[in-house]
Each structure stands twice: as C-alpha cells, then as structure tokens.
C-alpha cells in the first residue's frame, strides 16, 4: 500500500459521523424552532414565526452542507483517491467550521460538546493529510529538492 493504511476507514468514519451530526443538527434546530414558536419568543420585536422558520431553514441548510461533506468523504473513501481542489476547499471549510464551533461550544455547551467537535475536526484533518497530494507519474509534482537556477 502506498501512503497511510488507515486512510479509507478514517474517511468512512468521518463520513458516517458527519451524517450523524447532520441529523443531530436537524433535530436540534427543529426543537429550537418549536420552542421559539410555542413560547412566542422574539428578539428586537421580530415575529416569532419568522424566528422559528429561520431556525428551521438554517438548520436544514447546515445539515445539507454537512451531508454534502459526508458524500464527498464517502466518495474519497470509495475511490481511495485524494479530493480535487474544490473538494479539498469544502473539507477545509468544514474543518474550520468545526474548529470555530468547538471554541464556542466550550463556553456555551460544555467540554463534552467541545470534545465531540474536536473528534470530528481530527477526523477531517486526518483525512485531508492522509490523502495529501497525488504523487506519481503524470501528477505534475516535483521532488522536494533545492530550487534550480533559471536558464538563460
């Protein structure tokens, strides 16, 4: 095997965890929208129905984003090839989102939520680093040697 032996299972685990996280986000935002609607909560005079709908819509959008990242990770695991530029950017943004959410989770939800978010972050970073850049014939990469002098 070339590269890391555990990269396919890590990509699969990350994909499954992101699907579970997407379902949890959907459930959490559904509960939040129901609570806001039934309590008739408002912020700065905003309509409670608008806040309820906003919580639900943003939960769906974020869950779809996580599901797309999970599909991308599953595709990487099935093909056992590194993601392209767009896929790498999407996974990096997902990792950054988890890092920022982890920072907020310490103060708002506690250390357990922080640890869970850091586990997902670690899975994403491990997948990105394990697949790295494609090396080999035709990949267009050069060896890591000293730079050559330009020819005239």
mmCIF file of C-alpha atoms in Angstrom:
data_model
loop_
_atom_site.group_PDB
_atom_site.id
_atom_site.type_symbol
_atom_site.label_atom_id
_atom_site.label_comp_id
_atom_site.label_asym_id
_atom_site.label_seq_id
_atom_site.Cartn_x
_atom_site.Cartn_y
_atom_site.Cartn_z
ATOM 1 C CA UNK A 1 0.000 0.000 0.000
ATOM 2 C CA UNK A 2 1.234 3.442 -0.739
ATOM 3 C CA UNK A 3 0.547 6.077 1.853
ATOM 4 C CA UNK A 4 -1.354 5.617 5.052
ATOM 5 C CA UNK A 5 -3.036 2.237 5.565
ATOM 6 C CA UNK A 6 -5.934 3.572 7.621
ATOM 7 C CA UNK A 7 -6.980 6.403 5.363
ATOM 8 C CA UNK A 8 -10.014 4.652 3.849
ATOM 9 C CA UNK A 9 -11.529 3.667 7.214
ATOM 10 C CA UNK A 10 -10.895 7.153 8.581
ATOM 11 C CA UNK A 11 -12.678 8.700 5.591
ATOM 12 C CA UNK A 12 -15.606 6.289 6.077
ATOM 13 C CA UNK A 13 -15.825 7.037 9.793
ATOM 14 C CA UNK A 14 -15.693 10.774 9.107
ATOM 15 C CA UNK A 15 -18.499 10.430 6.549
ATOM 16 C CA UNK A 16 -20.701 8.474 8.968
ATOM 17 C CA UNK A 17 -20.005 10.924 11.799
ATOM 18 C CA UNK A 18 -20.896 13.887 9.584
ATOM 19 C CA UNK A 19 -24.193 12.238 8.599
ATOM 20 C CA UNK A 20 -24.998 11.665 12.274
ATOM 21 C CA UNK A 21 -24.038 15.252 13.044
ATOM 22 C CA UNK A 22 -26.299 16.500 10.229
ATOM 23 C CA UNK A 23 -29.214 14.545 11.693
ATOM 24 C CA UNK A 24 -28.459 15.924 15.159
ATOM 25 C CA UNK A 25 -28.359 19.486 13.790
ATOM 26 C CA UNK A 26 -31.725 18.945 12.091
ATOM 27 C CA UNK A 27 -33.256 17.629 15.307
ATOM 28 C CA UNK A 28 -31.732 20.407 17.433
ATOM 29 C CA UNK A 29 -32.961 23.164 15.135
ATOM 30 C CA UNK A 30 -36.402 21.569 14.900
ATOM 31 C CA UNK A 31 -36.664 21.568 18.703
ATOM 32 C CA UNK A 32 -35.369 25.138 18.799
ATOM 33 C CA UNK A 33 -37.948 26.282 16.259
ATOM 34 C CA UNK A 34 -40.778 24.574 18.155
ATOM 35 C CA UNK A 35 -39.695 26.131 21.459
ATOM 36 C CA UNK A 36 -39.415 29.596 19.928
ATOM 37 C CA UNK A 37 -42.820 29.227 18.301
ATOM 38 C CA UNK A 38 -44.642 27.907 21.383
ATOM 39 C CA UNK A 39 -43.050 30.363 23.797
ATOM 40 C CA UNK A 40 -43.731 33.280 21.423
ATOM 41 C CA UNK A 41 -40.146 34.449 21.866
ATOM 42 C CA UNK A 42 -38.975 37.443 19.903
ATOM 43 C CA UNK A 43 -35.739 39.323 19.587
ATOM 44 C CA UNK A 44 -35.869 43.074 18.996
ATOM 45 C CA UNK A 45 -39.541 42.876 18.057
ATOM 46 C CA UNK A 46 -39.074 40.232 15.355
ATOM 47 C CA UNK A 47 -42.047 37.999 14.647
ATOM 48 C CA UNK A 48 -41.757 34.634 16.492
ATOM 49 C CA UNK A 49 -42.942 32.781 13.384
ATOM 50 C CA UNK A 50 -40.105 34.327 11.378
ATOM 51 C CA UNK A 51 -37.577 33.319 14.042
ATOM 52 C CA UNK A 52 -38.995 29.805 14.132
ATOM 53 C CA UNK A 53 -38.827 29.478 10.349
ATOM 54 C CA UNK A 54 -35.330 30.961 10.308
ATOM 55 C CA UNK A 55 -34.060 28.452 12.847
ATOM 56 C CA UNK A 56 -35.554 25.589 10.854
ATOM 57 C CA UNK A 57 -34.242 26.826 7.480
ATOM 58 C CA UNK A 58 -30.739 27.486 8.770
ATOM 59 C CA UNK A 59 -30.711 24.048 10.380
ATOM 60 C CA UNK A 60 -31.667 22.452 7.071
ATOM 61 C CA UNK A 61 -29.013 24.425 5.180
ATOM 62 C CA UNK A 62 -26.284 23.491 7.658
ATOM 63 C CA UNK A 63 -27.387 19.845 7.669
ATOM 64 C CA UNK A 64 -27.268 19.790 3.864
ATOM 65 C CA UNK A 65 -23.747 21.248 3.974
ATOM 66 C CA UNK A 66 -22.648 18.521 6.396
ATOM 67 C CA UNK A 67 -24.336 15.864 4.262
ATOM 68 C CA UNK A 68 -22.523 17.130 1.156
ATOM 69 C CA UNK A 69 -19.228 16.939 3.040
ATOM 70 C CA UNK A 70 -20.131 13.382 4.085
ATOM 71 C CA UNK A 71 -20.868 12.425 0.472
ATOM 72 C CA UNK A 72 -17.526 13.904 -0.554
ATOM 73 C CA UNK A 73 -15.744 11.887 2.150
ATOM 74 C CA UNK A 74 -17.557 8.706 1.111
ATOM 75 C CA UNK A 75 -16.536 9.307 -2.496
ATOM 76 C CA UNK A 76 -12.931 9.762 -1.403
ATOM 77 C CA UNK A 77 -13.094 6.523 0.585
ATOM 78 C CA UNK A 78 -14.662 4.537 -2.260
ATOM 79 C CA UNK A 79 -12.208 5.750 -4.878
ATOM 80 C CA UNK A 80 -9.218 5.862 -2.482
ATOM 81 C CA UNK A 81 -8.002 8.980 -4.245
ATOM 82 C CA UNK A 82 -7.415 12.473 -2.899
ATOM 83 C CA UNK A 83 -10.110 15.082 -3.445
ATOM 84 C CA UNK A 84 -9.775 17.689 -6.134
ATOM 85 C CA UNK A 85 -9.268 21.359 -5.428
ATOM 86 C CA UNK A 86 -12.966 22.058 -4.864
ATOM 87 C CA UNK A 87 -13.355 19.023 -2.606
ATOM 88 C CA UNK A 88 -10.283 19.983 -0.606
ATOM 89 C CA UNK A 89 -11.630 23.520 -0.136
ATOM 90 C CA UNK A 90 -15.027 22.198 1.008
ATOM 91 C CA UNK A 91 -13.408 19.843 3.533
ATOM 92 C CA UNK A 92 -11.094 22.585 4.809
ATOM 93 C CA UNK A 93 -14.070 24.909 5.335
ATOM 94 C CA UNK A 94 -15.841 22.090 7.177
ATOM 95 C CA UNK A 95 -12.794 21.651 9.417
ATOM 96 C CA UNK A 96 -12.627 25.390 10.103
ATOM 97 C CA UNK A 97 -16.344 25.468 10.942
ATOM 98 C CA UNK A 98 -15.820 22.630 13.424
ATOM 99 C CA UNK A 99 -12.868 24.427 14.999
ATOM 100 C CA UNK A 100 -14.886 27.630 15.459
ATOM 101 C CA UNK A 101 -17.910 25.727 16.764
ATOM 102 C CA UNK A 102 -15.622 23.899 19.176
ATOM 103 C CA UNK A 103 -14.321 27.195 20.509
ATOM 104 C CA UNK A 104 -17.880 28.399 21.107
ATOM 105 C CA UNK A 105 -19.003 25.052 22.492
ATOM 106 C CA UNK A 106 -16.620 25.246 25.449
ATOM 107 C CA UNK A 107 -18.446 28.236 26.888
ATOM 108 C CA UNK A 108 -21.969 27.501 25.706
ATOM 109 C CA UNK A 109 -22.420 23.733 25.842
ATOM 110 C CA UNK A 110 -19.528 22.409 27.900
ATOM 111 C CA UNK A 111 -16.499 20.224 27.464
ATOM 112 C CA UNK A 112 -18.358 17.197 26.124
ATOM 113 C CA UNK A 113 -19.579 19.121 23.075
ATOM 114 C CA UNK A 114 -16.083 20.531 22.631
ATOM 115 C CA UNK A 115 -14.534 17.054 22.657
ATOM 116 C CA UNK A 116 -17.079 15.745 20.146
ATOM 117 C CA UNK A 117 -16.421 18.637 17.780
ATOM 118 C CA UNK A 118 -12.670 18.185 18.136
ATOM 119 C CA UNK A 119 -13.013 14.478 17.275
ATOM 120 C CA UNK A 120 -14.829 15.415 14.061
ATOM 121 C CA UNK A 121 -12.166 18.050 13.366
ATOM 122 C CA UNK A 122 -9.439 15.451 13.896
ATOM 123 C CA UNK A 123 -11.147 13.033 11.503
ATOM 124 C CA UNK A 124 -11.393 15.729 8.837
ATOM 125 C CA UNK A 125 -7.796 16.837 9.249
ATOM 126 C CA UNK A 126 -6.552 13.252 9.289
ATOM 127 C CA UNK A 127 -8.438 12.519 6.075
ATOM 128 C CA UNK A 128 -7.053 15.639 4.406
ATOM 129 C CA UNK A 129 -3.485 14.913 5.451
ATOM 130 C CA UNK A 130 -3.640 11.164 4.788
ATOM 131 C CA UNK A 131 -4.728 11.691 1.203
ATOM 132 C CA UNK A 132 -2.467 14.700 0.761
ATOM 133 C CA UNK A 133 -1.435 15.457 -2.770
ATOM 134 C CA UNK A 134 -1.365 12.898 -5.542
ATOM 135 C CA UNK A 135 2.211 11.897 -6.297
ATOM 136 C CA UNK A 136 3.399 9.676 -9.068
ATOM 137 C CA UNK A 137 3.715 9.645 -12.829
ATOM 138 C CA UNK A 138 1.762 12.363 -14.523
ATOM 139 C CA UNK A 139 0.856 14.219 -11.349
ATOM 140 C CA UNK A 140 2.981 17.216 -12.252
ATOM 141 C CA UNK A 141 4.713 17.439 -8.884
ATOM 142 C CA UNK A 142 8.430 17.835 -8.456
ATOM 143 C CA UNK A 143 10.661 16.412 -5.783
ATOM 144 C CA UNK A 144 11.449 18.462 -2.711
ATOM 145 C CA UNK A 145 14.992 19.391 -3.711
ATOM 146 C CA UNK A 146 16.746 22.709 -3.787
ATOM 147 C CA UNK A 147 15.438 25.110 -6.419
ATOM 148 C CA UNK A 148 17.308 25.141 -9.696
ATOM 149 C CA UNK A 149 18.816 28.197 -11.316
ATOM 150 C CA UNK A 150 16.917 29.668 -14.220
ATOM 151 C CA UNK A 151 18.430 29.091 -17.617
ATOM 152 C CA UNK A 152 19.114 31.962 -19.957
#
